């Protein structure tokens, strides 16, 4: 679950200088002058706004969870999304929510249909379908983004089969702007995966070379596509994605200028611009706010643009890094997520809320993310971990069973179900799931600590607890929980060496203010006759 975060941080390193370039280039796109645009909500407004009442009651939260679980039984993804409850205490725009459900789940040509057209040699007919969809997007009310959503659903992906399909389409119709744009999307998806998720110093030069080679191939196809069809918005949105990966901000801004000239209310183009301008990519919150404010001029034409309001204070960086106390958590929920948000923003908000101990907010954000992208297994696993602590024990166990069935080779699914079993008092089943997780990943620190904790605090199987705890300390000596478990065994069994454990802990971590809570807990295990090692 950390690979995606690590990759996002890595890409940002390549975009040094983006804020300055946006400051120079963006006014060319966002005309008239920004002074006449709606003023974006400043960061301090969220920081200091005090809600009049809590955003929802416990009864409203529990009803939301009941309704969300019920909606998730609907098999058709689009109908499931449309039936899903909005977050408790918020009044999301129905037009925006319905539009986003269709955007992510309702392509006008399915991936299977496109494949059949290409494999049967009927690419001319496929081109006519896409040309009609593009015409509708540019000319008909309530048809915003219909081509963009269709292209995203049909052609994103880095599989060899997808690449082979794109090559076959181009061979049959080398002058098709739709074939060239689809090929560009495929190449950028491949470049994203080719780079990998490791830090730069652990990534071979060949990975960077592969990424850049694929991005160049993407740009060749995308540039050719818009030469043939200058209004092909899907190509422009993909150009901005490629520009973000390579750090070529000027290329991305130029693509946005031409794309918005063709479709001034285009959600995909504005969304990619906001993504590229985020502070996490060395951009600036002020530039993010300027783009979002500019997009809101067109929200009546395209309600999808309301989704960008959640990013106006800096996008993912803001929700990830907010040093929020409970009141600030409520402010963010009521202000930043007053309208529906892109799935990635909801997922990030879920991670961040969980890390701050706001499990109810985390469950809401993650549930809404799953409303729009139900096959995001990492988000689903993470929500499952939180369900036992939210009075959702039955759902926690059934969700654990479903995740294990879906991903039987993923240790996180067994850990999620194991946690549900452990909290419900089914200790033997919890042990079995944690052991299965360790069969799949013997070095998994979470499963090791969870298993040791059961042995120490539930079954009092001291020898097994000692063995597992020592394994954690061997593999992950930086894990402070393992040191506390060792101290618990030495006091509870009892077993010699508690003084030495405390001394070793201080030697590794120091005894500064940040460590005093851990040291105090270990000292509390000392018999009164044992002198302090201070």
Coordinates of C-alpha atoms in Angstrom, one line a residue, residues 88-300:
X88 CA -23.6 12.3 6.1
X89 CA -24.1 15.9 6.8
X90 CA -23.2 17.1 3.3
X91 CA -25.4 18.0 0.4
X92 CA -23.5 17.1 -2.7
X93 CA -24.7 18.4 -6.0
X94 CA -26.7 15.7 -7.6
X95 CA -25.7 16.9 -11.1
X96 CA -22.0 16.6 -10.3
X97 CA -22.4 13.2 -8.6
X98 CA -24.4 11.7 -11.5
X99 CA -22.0 13.2 -14.0
X100 CA -19.0 11.7 -12.2
X101 CA -20.7 8.3 -11.9
X102 CA -21.1 8.3 -15.7
X103 CA -17.6 9.7 -16.3
X104 CA -15.9 6.8 -14.6
X105 CA -18.3 4.0 -15.3
X106 CA -20.3 4.7 -18.5
X107 CA -18.2 4.6 -21.7
X108 CA -20.3 5.0 -24.9
X109 CA -18.1 2.3 -26.6
X110 CA -16.9 -0.4 -24.2
X111 CA -13.4 -1.8 -24.2
X112 CA -14.8 -5.1 -25.6
X113 CA -16.6 -3.4 -28.4
X114 CA -13.5 -1.4 -29.4
X115 CA -11.4 -4.6 -29.4
X116 CA -14.0 -6.3 -31.6
X117 CA -14.0 -3.5 -34.1
X118 CA -10.2 -3.5 -34.4
X119 CA -9.8 -7.3 -34.5
X120 CA -12.5 -7.7 -37.2
X121 CA -11.0 -4.9 -39.4
X122 CA -13.8 -2.5 -38.9
X123 CA -11.7 0.5 -37.8
X124 CA -13.4 2.9 -40.2
X125 CA -16.7 2.2 -38.4
X126 CA -15.0 2.6 -35.0
X127 CA -13.6 6.0 -36.1
X128 CA -17.1 7.1 -37.1
X129 CA -18.4 6.1 -33.7
X130 CA -15.7 8.2 -31.9
X131 CA -16.2 11.1 -34.3
X132 CA -19.9 11.2 -33.5
X133 CA -19.1 11.1 -29.8
X134 CA -16.6 13.9 -30.1
X135 CA -19.1 16.0 -32.0
X136 CA -21.7 15.4 -29.3
X137 CA -19.2 16.4 -26.6
X138 CA -18.5 19.7 -28.3
X139 CA -22.0 20.6 -29.3
X140 CA -24.7 19.0 -27.3
X141 CA -25.8 19.9 -23.7
X142 CA -25.3 17.2 -21.1
X143 CA -22.7 15.5 -23.3
X144 CA -19.7 16.9 -21.5
X145 CA -16.7 14.6 -21.4
X146 CA -18.4 11.7 -23.1
X147 CA -15.4 11.1 -25.4
X148 CA -12.9 11.6 -22.7
X149 CA -14.6 9.1 -20.4
X150 CA -14.9 6.6 -23.3
X151 CA -11.2 6.9 -24.1
X152 CA -10.1 6.6 -20.5
X153 CA -12.1 3.4 -20.1
X154 CA -11.2 1.9 -23.4
X155 CA -7.5 2.5 -23.8
X156 CA -5.7 3.3 -20.6
X157 CA -3.6 0.4 -19.3
X158 CA -0.1 -0.9 -19.8
X159 CA -0.8 -4.5 -20.7
X160 CA 0.9 -6.1 -23.7
X161 CA -2.5 -7.0 -25.1
X162 CA -3.6 -3.4 -25.0
X163 CA -0.4 -2.3 -26.7
X164 CA -0.8 -4.9 -29.4
X165 CA -4.4 -3.8 -30.0
X166 CA -3.3 -0.1 -30.5
X167 CA -0.6 -1.2 -32.9
X168 CA -3.1 -3.2 -34.9
X169 CA -5.4 -0.2 -35.1
X170 CA -2.7 2.1 -36.3
X171 CA -1.6 -0.4 -39.0
X172 CA -5.1 -0.6 -40.3
X173 CA -5.7 3.2 -40.2
X174 CA -2.4 5.1 -39.7
X175 CA -4.1 8.5 -40.3
X176 CA -6.9 7.9 -37.7
X177 CA -6.6 10.6 -35.0
X178 CA -8.5 8.4 -32.7
X179 CA -6.1 5.5 -33.2
X180 CA -3.1 7.9 -32.6
X181 CA -4.7 9.4 -29.5
X182 CA -5.5 5.9 -28.1
X183 CA -2.0 4.8 -28.8
X184 CA -0.7 7.8 -26.9
X185 CA -2.8 7.0 -23.8
X186 CA -1.4 3.5 -23.9
X187 CA 2.2 4.7 -24.2
X188 CA 1.8 7.1 -21.2
X189 CA 0.2 4.3 -19.1
X190 CA 3.2 2.1 -20.0
X191 CA 5.6 4.9 -19.1
X192 CA 4.0 5.4 -15.7
X193 CA 4.5 1.7 -15.0
X194 CA 8.0 1.5 -16.5
X195 CA 9.4 4.0 -14.0
X196 CA 8.4 1.8 -11.1
X197 CA 7.8 2.8 -7.5
X198 CA 11.3 2.7 -6.0
X199 CA 13.4 5.7 -4.9
X200 CA 15.6 7.2 -7.6
X201 CA 18.8 5.8 -6.1
X202 CA 17.3 2.3 -6.2
X203 CA 15.9 2.6 -9.7
X204 CA 18.1 1.4 -12.6
X205 CA 18.9 3.9 -15.3
X206 CA 17.2 1.5 -17.7
X207 CA 13.8 2.3 -16.0
X208 CA 14.3 6.0 -16.6
X209 CA 15.3 5.3 -20.2
X210 CA 12.3 3.1 -20.7
X211 CA 10.0 5.8 -19.3
X212 CA 11.4 8.5 -21.5
X213 CA 11.4 6.3 -24.6
X214 CA 7.7 5.5 -24.1
X215 CA 6.9 9.2 -23.4
X216 CA 8.5 10.2 -26.6
X217 CA 6.5 7.6 -28.5
X218 CA 3.4 8.9 -26.8
X219 CA 4.1 12.5 -27.8
X220 CA 4.8 11.5 -31.4
X221 CA 1.3 9.9 -31.6
X222 CA -0.5 12.6 -29.6
X223 CA 1.0 15.4 -31.6
X224 CA 0.0 13.6 -34.9
X225 CA -3.5 13.1 -33.5
X226 CA -4.2 16.8 -32.9
X227 CA -2.6 17.7 -36.2
X228 CA -5.3 15.7 -37.9
X229 CA -8.2 16.6 -35.4
X230 CA -7.4 19.8 -33.5
X231 CA -10.4 19.4 -31.3
X232 CA -9.5 16.0 -29.9
X233 CA -9.6 16.8 -26.2
X234 CA -8.6 13.3 -25.0
X235 CA -5.3 13.8 -26.7
X236 CA -4.7 17.1 -25.0
X237 CA -5.5 15.7 -21.6
X238 CA -3.0 12.9 -22.2
X239 CA -0.3 15.4 -23.3
X240 CA -0.6 17.1 -19.9
X241 CA -0.2 13.8 -18.2
X242 CA 2.9 13.1 -20.3
X243 CA 4.2 16.6 -19.5
X244 CA 3.8 16.0 -15.8
X245 CA 5.8 12.7 -15.9
X246 CA 8.7 14.3 -17.9
X247 CA 8.7 17.7 -16.2
X248 CA 8.0 19.5 -19.5
X249 CA 5.6 22.0 -18.1
X250 CA 5.6 24.2 -21.2
X251 CA 4.4 21.3 -23.3
X252 CA 1.5 20.6 -20.9
X253 CA 0.4 24.2 -20.7
X254 CA 0.5 24.6 -24.5
X255 CA -1.6 21.4 -24.7
X256 CA -4.1 22.9 -22.2
X257 CA -4.3 26.1 -24.2
X258 CA -5.3 24.3 -27.4
X259 CA -7.6 21.9 -25.6
X260 CA -9.5 24.5 -23.7
X261 CA -9.9 26.6 -26.9
X262 CA -11.7 23.6 -28.4
X263 CA -13.7 22.8 -25.2
X264 CA -13.6 25.5 -22.6
X265 CA -15.4 23.4 -20.0
X266 CA -13.3 20.3 -20.3
X267 CA -13.0 18.4 -17.0
X268 CA -10.2 16.1 -18.1
X269 CA -7.9 19.0 -19.2
X270 CA -8.6 21.1 -16.1
X271 CA -8.2 18.1 -13.9
X272 CA -4.8 17.3 -15.4
X273 CA -3.7 20.9 -15.0
X274 CA -4.6 20.9 -11.4
X275 CA -2.7 17.6 -10.9
X276 CA 0.4 19.1 -12.5
X277 CA 0.2 22.3 -10.5
X278 CA 0.0 20.7 -7.0
X279 CA 2.6 21.6 -4.4
X280 CA 3.6 17.9 -4.2
X281 CA 5.0 18.3 -7.8
X282 CA 6.9 21.4 -6.7
X283 CA 4.0 23.6 -7.8
X284 CA 2.1 26.0 -5.5
X285 CA -1.3 26.1 -3.8
X286 CA -1.9 29.6 -5.3
X287 CA -1.6 28.2 -8.8
X288 CA -3.8 25.3 -8.0
X289 CA -6.4 27.7 -6.7
X290 CA -6.1 29.9 -9.8
X291 CA -6.8 26.9 -12.1
X292 CA -9.7 25.7 -10.0
X293 CA -11.2 29.2 -9.9
X294 CA -10.9 29.5 -13.6
X295 CA -12.6 26.1 -14.1
X296 CA -15.6 27.2 -12.0
X297 CA -16.6 29.8 -14.6
X298 CA -17.8 26.8 -16.6
X299 CA -19.4 24.7 -13.9
X300 CA -22.9 25.5 -15.1

